[in-house]
C-alpha cells in the first residue's frame, strides 16, 4: 500500500534521511522504531508531503506521492496523526472533527453524521466535550481527537507519530486498543513509537531506524527477542 | 451641559464612527499577520485603492452604492493576483522577505495611482445628505450610516469567523497551516482568498471614509500607522482585540483633537500605546508579546 524506495530528504540544506526504503502492505500495522532524533518524524512528514524528497520514490496504492501537495495526499486516503497532536486549540472539538472531514470526497450531512457516530462510539469522551475548545482538553483527549480527526476523513493509511508520548498508562492502553481496533476495521497503520513494547504488542512487524536509515527489519516477535532491538533502542 | 451636547457628544460619535471603520482596516491586517507572520505594509494602499476605484466607478455609473460593491470586488481581485504572483513564492522563506515585498508593493500601488489619477486631493460626495436630530444635537446622516454600516460589517465578520466553514478554515490556518493542508484543505487557496478578502475590506473602509476625508495617493500612509498601532494594542493576531483597540484609538483620537493640535494627538496616541504595552506587553488580548 505504501512503498518508499531510496528516499532522501531533509530541512533546507541539512539532509536527514539517507535512502530509506520500507513497505507497508494493506491491512498491516507496522512499527517504526528508533531513538530520538533518528529521523522518524522527518520520514512521516516526507510521506505526508510536508517535505519534498530530494531523491527516491514514495508510492501509495501505485500513485507517486513525491510531487503531490499534502492536501492531495490526504485526499488519496493518507491520514497523519502527527507528533504533538497538533489539534486546533481555538476551535471546538466539533470544529476540529469537521476539519478532519476535509479530505473526504463527499462531505454530505449523511456522511458527517455517520463518521461522527463512529468516532463517538470509539471515543465517548469526545462526545462529552463536543463544544469545548481544543485547548481545554487533556493530553490524552487531544490525542484521541487527533486520531478521531483522521477517522473522520476515512483514511485508509494512518501515519501515527508517537501517539502515547507523555500520556498516563490508562490513556496509553486506550490508544493501543484503538490501534488494534483500527486494524480490525481494515485500516493500515504505520506507527512511530518510543515505547517499543506498546508498538510491538499491536504491530505485525517493524523497522528500526538509525541516523536516517533503516538498519533492521523483522516481525514483532523477532524484534521483541532480538538483541539488535536492545542494542539499537537501549531498552 | 451645553458643552457636553454641543461638543463632547458629537466628538464621541465621530470617534465611534472612525473607530469602527478603523476596525475594518485593522481586522484584515491582523488576520494577514496571523496567516503570514508579516505586517502587510501595502494594506494602507489597498485602502487608498478602494477610494480611487470608488471614484472611477462613480465617474462611470454616478452611483456611490454601485461603487460600494464594485470597488471592493475590484481591489479584492487585485489582492488575489498580488498574493498569487508575488507573496506565494516567498512563503517558504523568512518573514523578512514578505515584509520587504509588501513595502515595495505599497510604493508601486501609490505611484501607479499617482500616474493614473494624479497627486491632487479629491473628494467623493456623500450619497446621503442632511442631518438628524439626536440626543439634543444634530448629527450628519452619512456619519450615522457609516456607523451602522461598519457595525453591521464587524458583526458579519464575527459571524463569518465563528459560524462558517470558510471562517473556521482561516482560523485553523492561522494556528497551523501545514497541519490543515495535511487534513485535505487546499491551504494555498485559503491564503489567496483571505488576502483578497482582507484587501476588499480595506478598500471598503477606504471608500466608506472617503466622503468624510479627502482622497489622495498618500491617504493610506497615515491610516496604516494607526492600524498598526491598533493591531499591536489589540494583541498581534487577535481579531477581537483589534476591534476593541480600534474603538479605543478612534475615541482617543477624536476626543484628544478637542484639546490638542494633530501633531500632539499623534504623540499622545503613541504614548497611549506605550503605556498599554508596559502594563500589558501582549496588548489587550494577545498570545505572543511584542515587547517580550
Ligand atoms: N524543522 C527542522 N529543521 C531542521 N532540522 C530538524 C527539524 N526537525 C528535526 N530536525 C532534525 O532532524 C533530525 C531528525 O529529527 P526527527 O525526524 O524529528 O527525529 P525523530 O522523530 O526520530 O526523533 C534531528 O537531528 C533534528 O534535530
Ligand atoms: Mg519524532
Coordinates of C-alpha atoms and ligand atoms in Angstrom, one line a residue:
Chain A
X1 CA 0.0 0.0 0.0
X2 CA 2.8 2.4 0.9
X3 CA 6.2 1.8 -0.6
X4 CA 9.2 4.1 0.0
X5 CA 12.3 3.4 -2.0
X6 CA 15.7 5.1 -1.5
X7 CA 14.1 8.3 0.0
X8 CA 16.5 11.1 0.7
X9 CA 15.0 14.2 2.5
X10 CA 15.9 16.9 5.0
X11 CA 15.4 20.5 6.0
X12 CA 16.8 23.2 3.8
X13 CA 20.4 22.2 3.1
X14 CA 20.5 19.7 6.0
X15 CA 20.0 16.1 4.9
X16 CA 18.2 13.9 7.5
X17 CA 17.0 10.8 5.6
X18 CA 19.6 8.8 3.7
X19 CA 18.0 6.4 1.3
X20 CA 15.1 5.0 3.4
X21 CA 13.2 2.1 1.9
X22 CA 10.2 0.5 3.5
X23 CA 6.9 -1.0 2.7
X24 CA 3.6 -1.2 4.5
X25 CA 1.1 -3.7 3.0
X26 CA -2.7 -3.2 3.1
X27 CA -4.2 -4.2 6.4
X28 CA -0.9 -4.3 8.2
X29 CA 0.2 -2.4 11.3
X30 CA 3.9 -1.7 11.0
X31 CA 6.1 -0.2 13.7
X32 CA 8.9 2.3 13.0
X33 CA 11.3 2.3 16.0
X34 CA 14.4 4.2 16.8
X35 CA 15.9 6.6 19.3
X36 CA 15.2 10.3 19.4
X37 CA 16.5 12.3 16.5
X38 CA 16.9 9.4 14.1
X39 CA 14.6 10.8 11.5
X40 CA 11.3 9.1 12.2
X41 CA 9.2 12.2 12.3
X42 CA 11.1 13.5 9.2
X43 CA 10.1 10.3 7.4
X44 CA 6.4 10.8 8.3
X45 CA 6.5 14.4 7.2
X46 CA 8.0 13.4 3.9
X47 CA 5.4 10.8 3.3
X48 CA 2.6 13.3 4.0
X49 CA 4.1 15.8 1.6
X50 CA 5.3 18.4 4.2
X51 CA 8.8 17.8 3.0
X52 CA 9.7 17.1 -0.6
X53 CA 12.2 14.2 -1.0
X54 CA 15.4 15.0 -2.8
X55 CA 15.7 11.6 -4.3
X56 CA 13.7 8.3 -4.2
X57 CA 10.1 7.4 -4.7
X58 CA 7.1 7.2 -2.4
X59 CA 4.1 5.3 -3.7
X60 CA 0.7 4.9 -2.3
X61 CA -1.6 2.4 -4.0
X62 CA 0.6 2.9 -7.1
X63 CA 0.3 6.7 -7.1
X64 CA 3.6 8.6 -6.9
X65 CA 3.3 11.0 -3.9
X66 CA 6.6 12.8 -4.3
X67 CA 5.3 15.7 -6.3
X68 CA 1.9 16.0 -4.6
X69 CA 0.8 18.6 -2.0
X70 CA -0.2 17.5 1.5
X71 CA -3.9 18.1 0.7
X72 CA -3.8 16.0 -2.4
X73 CA -2.1 13.2 -0.4
X74 CA -4.7 13.4 2.3
X75 CA -7.5 13.2 -0.3
X76 CA -6.0 9.9 -1.6
X77 CA -6.6 8.4 1.8
X78 CA -3.5 9.0 3.9
X79 CA -4.1 10.4 7.4
X80 CA -1.4 11.9 9.7
X81 CA -1.7 11.7 13.5
X82 CA 1.3 14.0 14.0
X83 CA 3.9 14.3 16.7
X84 CA 2.5 16.6 19.5
X85 CA -1.1 16.1 18.1
X86 CA -1.4 19.5 16.5
X87 CA -5.1 19.9 17.1
X88 CA -6.6 23.3 16.7
X89 CA -6.7 24.9 20.1
X90 CA -9.0 27.8 19.3
X91 CA -11.6 25.5 17.6
X92 CA -14.1 23.3 19.4
X93 CA -13.9 19.5 19.3
X94 CA -16.7 19.5 16.8
X95 CA -14.9 22.0 14.5
X96 CA -11.7 20.0 14.8
X97 CA -13.6 16.9 13.7
X98 CA -15.2 18.6 10.8
X99 CA -11.9 19.8 9.6
X100 CA -11.0 16.1 9.5
X101 CA -13.7 15.6 7.0
X102 CA -12.0 17.9 4.5
X103 CA -10.1 15.0 2.9
X104 CA -13.3 13.1 2.2
X105 CA -14.5 13.3 -1.4
X106 CA -18.1 13.8 -0.3
X107 CA -18.9 16.0 2.6
X108 CA -22.6 15.3 2.8
X109 CA -24.5 15.7 6.0
X110 CA -25.2 12.0 6.0
X111 CA -21.5 11.0 5.8
X112 CA -20.7 13.6 8.6
X113 CA -23.4 12.1 10.8
X114 CA -22.2 8.5 10.2
X115 CA -18.5 9.3 10.8
X116 CA -19.3 11.3 13.9
X117 CA -21.3 8.4 15.3
X118 CA -18.3 6.1 14.6
X119 CA -15.9 8.4 16.3
X120 CA -18.2 8.9 19.3
X121 CA -18.7 5.1 19.6
X122 CA -14.9 4.8 20.0
X123 CA -14.3 8.0 21.9
X124 CA -17.3 8.8 24.1
X125 CA -15.2 11.4 25.9
X126 CA -15.0 13.4 22.8
X127 CA -18.8 13.5 22.6
X128 CA -19.0 14.8 26.1
X129 CA -16.6 17.6 25.2
X130 CA -18.0 18.3 21.7
X131 CA -18.5 22.0 22.2
X132 CA -15.4 22.7 24.3
X133 CA -12.4 24.4 22.7
X134 CA -9.4 22.1 21.9
X135 CA -7.2 23.9 24.4
X136 CA -9.3 22.7 27.3
X137 CA -8.7 19.0 26.5
X138 CA -6.2 16.9 28.4
X139 CA -3.2 15.4 26.6
X140 CA -4.9 12.1 26.3
X141 CA -8.1 13.7 25.0
X142 CA -6.1 15.7 22.5
X143 CA -4.5 12.5 21.2
X144 CA -8.0 10.9 20.8
X145 CA -9.1 14.0 18.9
X146 CA -6.1 13.7 16.6
X147 CA -6.9 10.1 15.9
X148 CA -10.6 10.8 15.5
X149 CA -9.8 13.6 13.0
X150 CA -8.2 11.2 10.5
X151 CA -11.0 8.7 11.1
X152 CA -13.5 11.4 10.0
X153 CA -11.5 11.6 6.8
X154 CA -11.9 7.9 6.3
X155 CA -8.1 7.5 5.9
X156 CA -7.1 4.1 4.7
X157 CA -3.5 4.5 5.8
X158 CA -2.8 6.2 9.1
X159 CA 0.7 7.5 9.9
X160 CA 0.9 7.8 13.6
X161 CA 3.8 9.6 15.2
X162 CA 4.3 8.8 18.9
X163 CA 0.7 8.7 20.0
X164 CA 1.5 7.6 23.5
X165 CA 4.1 10.3 24.2
X166 CA 3.5 11.9 27.6
X167 CA 0.3 10.0 28.4
X168 CA -0.8 8.3 31.6
X169 CA -0.9 4.5 31.5
X170 CA -4.7 4.3 31.2
X171 CA -4.6 6.5 28.1
X172 CA -1.7 4.5 26.7
X173 CA -3.8 1.4 27.0
X174 CA -6.8 3.0 25.3
X175 CA -4.7 4.4 22.4
X176 CA -3.2 0.9 22.0
X177 CA -6.6 -0.7 21.9
X178 CA -7.7 1.9 19.4
X179 CA -4.8 1.0 17.1
X180 CA -5.9 -2.7 17.3
X181 CA -9.4 -1.6 16.6
X182 CA -8.4 0.4 13.5
X183 CA -6.6 -2.7 12.3
X184 CA -9.7 -4.8 12.8
X185 CA -11.6 -2.2 10.8
X186 CA -9.2 -2.7 7.9
X187 CA -7.1 0.5 8.3
X188 CA -3.4 0.2 7.6
X189 CA -1.1 1.8 10.2
X190 CA 2.5 2.9 10.2
X191 CA 3.3 3.6 13.9
X192 CA 6.3 5.5 15.2
X193 CA 6.8 4.8 18.9
X194 CA 9.4 5.4 21.6
X195 CA 7.5 2.8 23.6
X196 CA 8.6 -0.3 21.7
X197 CA 6.7 -2.6 24.0
X198 CA 3.4 -1.0 23.2
X199 CA 4.2 -0.7 19.5
X200 CA 5.2 -4.4 19.1
X201 CA 2.2 -5.5 21.0
X202 CA -0.1 -4.2 18.3
X203 CA 2.1 -4.3 15.2
X204 CA 2.7 -7.2 12.9
X205 CA 6.3 -6.2 12.1
X206 CA 8.7 -3.4 12.5
X207 CA 11.7 -1.4 11.2
X208 CA 14.4 0.1 13.3
X209 CA 15.8 3.4 12.1
X210 CA 19.2 4.9 12.9
X211 CA 20.7 8.1 11.7
X212 CA 18.3 8.5 8.8
X213 CA 18.4 4.9 7.5
X214 CA 16.6 1.7 8.1
X215 CA 19.0 -0.7 9.9
X216 CA 16.9 -3.6 10.8
X217 CA 13.6 -5.2 9.8
X218 CA 11.8 -8.1 11.4
X219 CA 8.5 -9.5 12.7
X220 CA 7.3 -8.1 16.0
X221 CA 8.1 -11.4 17.8
X222 CA 11.7 -11.4 16.5
X223 CA 12.1 -7.7 17.3
X224 CA 10.9 -8.4 20.9
X225 CA 13.5 -11.1 21.3
X226 CA 16.4 -9.8 19.2
X227 CA 19.5 -8.4 20.8
X228 CA 19.6 -5.9 18.0
X229 CA 16.4 -4.2 19.3
X230 CA 18.0 -3.8 22.7
X231 CA 21.2 -2.5 21.2
X232 CA 19.6 0.0 18.9
X233 CA 16.9 1.2 21.2
X234 CA 18.6 0.8 24.5
X235 CA 15.7 -1.0 26.1
Chain B
X1 CA -24.4 70.5 29.8
X2 CA -24.2 72.6 26.7
X3 CA -20.6 71.7 26.3
X4 CA -21.5 68.1 26.6
X5 CA -24.2 68.1 24.0
X6 CA -22.6 70.6 21.6
X7 CA -19.0 69.5 21.7
X8 CA -18.3 66.3 23.6
X9 CA -21.2 64.2 22.3
X10 CA -20.6 64.7 18.6
X11 CA -16.9 64.2 19.0
X12 CA -17.6 60.9 20.9
X13 CA -19.8 59.8 18.0
X14 CA -17.1 60.8 15.5
X15 CA -14.7 58.7 17.4
X16 CA -17.0 55.7 17.3
X17 CA -17.6 56.1 13.6
X18 CA -13.9 56.4 12.9
X19 CA -13.0 53.6 15.3
X20 CA -15.5 51.2 13.6
X21 CA -14.0 51.9 10.2
X22 CA -10.5 51.6 11.5
X23 CA -11.6 48.3 12.9
X24 CA -12.4 47.1 9.4
X25 CA -8.9 48.0 8.3
X26 CA -7.1 46.6 11.3
X27 CA -9.0 43.3 11.1
X28 CA -7.7 42.5 7.7
X29 CA -4.2 43.5 8.8
X30 CA -4.3 41.3 11.9
X31 CA -5.6 38.2 10.0
X32 CA -2.9 38.5 7.4
X33 CA -0.4 38.9 10.2
X34 CA -1.7 35.7 11.8
X35 CA -1.5 33.9 8.5
X36 CA 1.8 35.1 7.0
X37 CA 3.6 36.3 10.1
X38 CA 4.2 39.7 8.4
X39 CA 2.6 43.1 8.8
X40 CA 1.3 43.9 5.3
X41 CA 2.8 47.3 4.6
X42 CA 0.6 47.5 1.4
X43 CA -2.6 47.4 3.4
X44 CA -2.9 51.2 3.6
X45 CA -2.5 51.3 -0.2
X46 CA -5.3 48.8 -0.7
X47 CA -7.4 51.1 1.5
X48 CA -6.4 54.0 -0.8
X49 CA -7.1 51.9 -3.9
X50 CA -10.6 51.4 -2.6
X51 CA -11.3 55.1 -2.6
X52 CA -9.8 55.6 -6.1
X53 CA -11.6 52.6 -7.5
X54 CA -14.7 54.2 -6.0
X55 CA -14.0 57.5 -7.8
X56 CA -13.6 55.5 -11.0
X57 CA -16.9 53.7 -10.6
X58 CA -18.8 56.7 -9.5
X59 CA -17.4 58.5 -12.6
X60 CA -19.0 55.9 -14.8
X61 CA -22.2 55.0 -13.0
X62 CA -22.8 58.1 -10.9
X63 CA -23.8 55.8 -8.1
X64 CA -21.9 55.6 -4.8
X65 CA -23.9 52.4 -4.0
X66 CA -22.7 50.6 -7.1
X67 CA -19.1 51.7 -6.2
X68 CA -19.5 50.3 -2.7
X69 CA -19.9 46.9 -4.3
X70 CA -17.7 47.1 -7.3
X71 CA -14.7 48.8 -5.8
X72 CA -14.0 46.3 -3.0
X73 CA -14.5 43.4 -5.5
X74 CA -12.0 45.0 -7.9
X75 CA -9.5 45.6 -5.1
X76 CA -10.1 42.1 -3.8
X77 CA -9.2 40.8 -7.3
X78 CA -6.0 42.9 -7.3
X79 CA -5.2 41.4 -3.9
X80 CA -5.7 37.9 -5.1
X81 CA -3.5 38.4 -8.1
X82 CA -0.8 40.1 -6.0
X83 CA -0.9 37.2 -3.5
X84 CA -0.5 34.5 -6.1
X85 CA 2.2 36.3 -8.2
X86 CA 4.3 37.9 -5.5
X87 CA 3.7 36.6 -2.0
X88 CA 3.2 32.9 -2.6
X89 CA 6.8 32.3 -3.9
X90 CA 8.1 33.7 -0.6
X91 CA 6.1 31.6 2.0
X92 CA 8.9 29.1 2.4
X93 CA 11.4 31.9 3.2
X94 CA 11.8 34.0 6.3
X95 CA 9.1 36.6 7.1
X96 CA 11.6 39.4 6.4
X97 CA 11.2 38.8 2.6
X98 CA 7.4 39.2 2.9
X99 CA 7.9 42.4 4.8
X100 CA 10.2 43.9 2.2
X101 CA 7.9 42.8 -0.6
X102 CA 4.8 44.4 0.9
X103 CA 6.8 47.6 1.5
X104 CA 7.7 47.6 -2.2
X105 CA 4.1 46.8 -3.2
X106 CA 2.9 49.8 -1.3
X107 CA 5.3 52.1 -3.3
X108 CA 4.2 50.5 -6.5
X109 CA 0.5 51.0 -5.8
X110 CA 0.9 54.6 -4.7
X111 CA 3.0 55.5 -7.7
X112 CA 0.5 53.7 -10.1
X113 CA -2.3 55.8 -8.6
X114 CA -0.4 59.0 -9.0
X115 CA 0.3 58.1 -12.6
X116 CA -3.4 57.4 -13.4
X117 CA -5.2 60.0 -11.3
X118 CA -2.5 62.5 -10.4
X119 CA -1.5 63.6 -7.0
X120 CA -4.3 66.1 -6.3
X121 CA -6.7 65.9 -3.4
X122 CA -10.1 64.7 -4.5
X123 CA -13.5 64.4 -2.9
X124 CA -16.3 61.9 -3.1
X125 CA -19.7 63.4 -2.3
X126 CA -21.6 61.6 0.4
X127 CA -24.5 59.6 -1.0
X128 CA -26.8 60.6 1.8
X129 CA -27.0 64.2 2.9
X130 CA -28.8 66.1 5.7
X131 CA -28.7 65.6 9.4
X132 CA -30.8 64.0 12.1
X133 CA -31.7 65.5 15.5
X134 CA -30.1 63.1 18.0
X135 CA -29.8 63.4 21.8
X136 CA -30.3 67.1 21.7
X137 CA -27.8 67.8 18.8
X138 CA -28.0 67.3 15.1
X139 CA -25.7 64.7 13.5
X140 CA -24.9 64.2 9.8
X141 CA -26.8 61.3 8.2
X142 CA -23.8 60.0 6.3
X143 CA -21.9 59.5 9.6
X144 CA -24.8 57.7 11.1
X145 CA -24.9 55.5 8.0
X146 CA -21.2 54.9 8.4
X147 CA -21.6 53.8 12.0
X148 CA -24.4 51.5 11.1
X149 CA -22.6 50.0 8.1
X150 CA -19.3 49.5 10.0
X151 CA -21.1 47.9 12.9
X152 CA -23.0 45.5 10.6
X153 CA -19.8 44.6 8.8
X154 CA -18.0 43.9 12.0
X155 CA -20.8 41.7 13.1
X156 CA -20.9 39.9 9.8
X157 CA -17.1 39.4 10.0
X158 CA -17.5 37.9 13.5
X159 CA -20.3 35.6 12.2
X160 CA -18.0 34.6 9.3
X161 CA -15.2 33.6 11.6
X162 CA -17.3 31.7 14.2
X163 CA -20.1 30.2 12.1
X164 CA -18.9 29.5 8.6
X165 CA -16.7 26.7 7.4
X166 CA -14.6 29.2 5.5
X167 CA -14.0 31.3 8.6
X168 CA -13.0 28.3 10.6
X169 CA -10.6 27.3 7.9
X170 CA -8.9 30.7 8.2
X171 CA -8.7 30.4 12.0
X172 CA -7.2 27.0 11.7
X173 CA -4.7 28.2 9.0
X174 CA -3.6 30.9 11.4
X175 CA -2.7 28.4 14.0
X176 CA -1.1 25.7 11.9
X177 CA -1.4 26.0 8.1
X178 CA 0.8 22.9 7.4
X179 CA -1.4 20.6 9.5
X180 CA -4.5 22.0 7.9
X181 CA -3.1 21.2 4.5
X182 CA -2.4 17.7 5.8
X183 CA -6.0 17.3 6.6
X184 CA -7.0 17.8 3.0
X185 CA -7.6 21.5 2.8
X186 CA -6.2 23.4 -0.1
X187 CA -4.4 25.9 2.1
X188 CA -2.7 28.0 -0.7
X189 CA -6.2 28.7 -1.9
X190 CA -7.3 29.7 1.7
X191 CA -4.3 32.1 1.7
X192 CA -5.3 33.7 -1.6
X193 CA -8.9 34.2 -0.7
X194 CA -8.0 35.5 2.7
X195 CA -5.7 38.0 1.2
X196 CA -8.3 39.0 -1.3
X197 CA -10.9 39.3 1.5
X198 CA -8.6 41.5 3.6
X199 CA -7.9 43.7 0.5
X200 CA -11.6 44.0 -0.2
X201 CA -12.3 45.0 3.4
X202 CA -9.5 47.6 3.3
X203 CA -11.0 49.0 0.1
X204 CA -14.4 49.1 1.6
X205 CA -13.1 51.1 4.6
X206 CA -11.3 53.5 2.2
X207 CA -14.4 54.1 0.2
X208 CA -16.7 54.4 3.2
X209 CA -14.4 57.0 4.8
X210 CA -13.8 58.9 1.5
X211 CA -16.8 61.2 1.8
X212 CA -15.7 62.5 5.2
X213 CA -12.0 62.6 4.4
X214 CA -10.1 63.5 1.3
X215 CA -8.7 61.2 -1.3
X216 CA -5.1 61.4 -2.3
X217 CA -2.3 58.9 -3.0
X218 CA -0.7 59.2 0.4
X219 CA -4.0 58.7 2.3
X220 CA -3.2 55.2 3.2
X221 CA 0.1 56.1 5.0
X222 CA -1.5 57.8 7.9
X223 CA -4.2 55.3 8.3
X224 CA -1.9 52.3 8.2
X225 CA 0.2 53.8 11.0
X226 CA -3.0 54.0 13.2
X227 CA -4.0 50.5 12.0
X228 CA -0.6 49.1 13.1
X229 CA -1.0 50.7 16.5
X230 CA -4.4 49.1 16.7
X231 CA -3.1 45.7 15.8
X232 CA -0.3 45.9 18.3
X233 CA -2.6 47.2 21.0
X234 CA -5.2 44.5 20.3
X235 CA -2.5 41.8 20.6
X236 CA -0.9 40.8 17.4
X237 CA -3.2 38.4 15.6
X238 CA -6.1 38.8 17.9
X239 CA -9.3 39.7 16.0
X240 CA -11.4 40.7 19.0
X241 CA -8.5 42.7 20.3
X242 CA -8.2 44.6 17.1
X243 CA -11.8 45.7 17.2
X244 CA -11.6 46.8 20.8
X245 CA -8.4 48.6 20.2
X246 CA -9.8 50.3 17.1
X247 CA -12.6 51.7 19.1
X248 CA -10.3 52.9 21.8
X249 CA -8.0 54.6 19.3
X250 CA -10.9 56.0 17.4
X251 CA -12.3 57.6 20.6
X252 CA -9.0 58.7 21.9
X253 CA -8.1 60.4 18.6
X254 CA -11.4 62.1 18.3
X255 CA -11.5 63.3 21.9
X256 CA -7.9 64.4 22.0
X257 CA -8.4 66.7 19.0
X258 CA -10.6 68.8 21.2
X259 CA -7.6 69.8 23.3
X260 CA -4.6 69.4 21.0
X261 CA -3.3 70.0 17.6
X262 CA -2.9 67.0 15.2
X263 CA 0.8 66.5 15.9
X264 CA 0.2 66.3 19.6
X265 CA -2.6 63.9 19.1
X266 CA -0.3 61.6 17.2
X267 CA 2.2 61.8 20.0
X268 CA -0.5 61.2 22.6
X269 CA -1.7 58.1 20.7
X270 CA 1.9 56.7 20.7
X271 CA 2.2 57.5 24.4
X272 CA -1.1 55.6 25.0
X273 CA 0.2 52.6 23.1
X274 CA 3.5 52.6 25.1
X275 CA 1.6 52.8 28.4
X276 CA -0.7 50.0 27.4
X277 CA 2.2 47.8 26.3
X278 CA 4.1 48.5 29.6
X279 CA 1.1 47.3 31.6
X280 CA 0.1 44.6 29.1
X281 CA 3.0 43.6 26.9
X282 CA 0.8 41.4 24.8
X283 CA -1.8 44.1 24.1
X284 CA -5.4 43.6 25.1
X285 CA -5.8 40.0 24.0
X286 CA -2.5 38.9 22.5
X287 CA -1.0 35.5 22.9
X288 CA 2.5 36.5 21.9
X289 CA 4.1 39.6 23.2
X290 CA 5.6 42.3 21.1
X291 CA 7.8 43.5 23.8
X292 CA 8.8 40.1 25.2
Ligands
LIG1 N1 12.4 21.6 11.4 C1 13.6 21.2 11.4 N2 14.6 21.8 10.9 C2 15.9 21.4 10.9 N3 16.2 20.2 11.5 C3 15.3 19.5 12.0 C4 13.9 19.9 12.0 N4 13.2 19.0 12.7 C5 14.0 18.0 13.0 N5 15.3 18.3 12.7 C6 16.5 17.4 12.9 O1 16.3 16.2 12.1 C7 16.8 15.1 12.9 C8 15.7 14.1 12.9 O2 14.6 14.6 13.7 P1 13.2 13.8 13.7 O3 12.9 13.4 12.4 O4 12.3 14.7 14.5 O5 13.6 12.5 14.6 P2 12.7 11.5 15.5 O6 11.3 11.7 15.1 O7 13.3 10.2 15.1 O8 13.0 11.8 16.9 C9 17.2 15.7 14.2 O9 18.6 15.8 14.2 C10 16.6 17.0 14.3 O10 17.4 17.9 15.1
LIG2 MG1 9.8 12.4 16.3

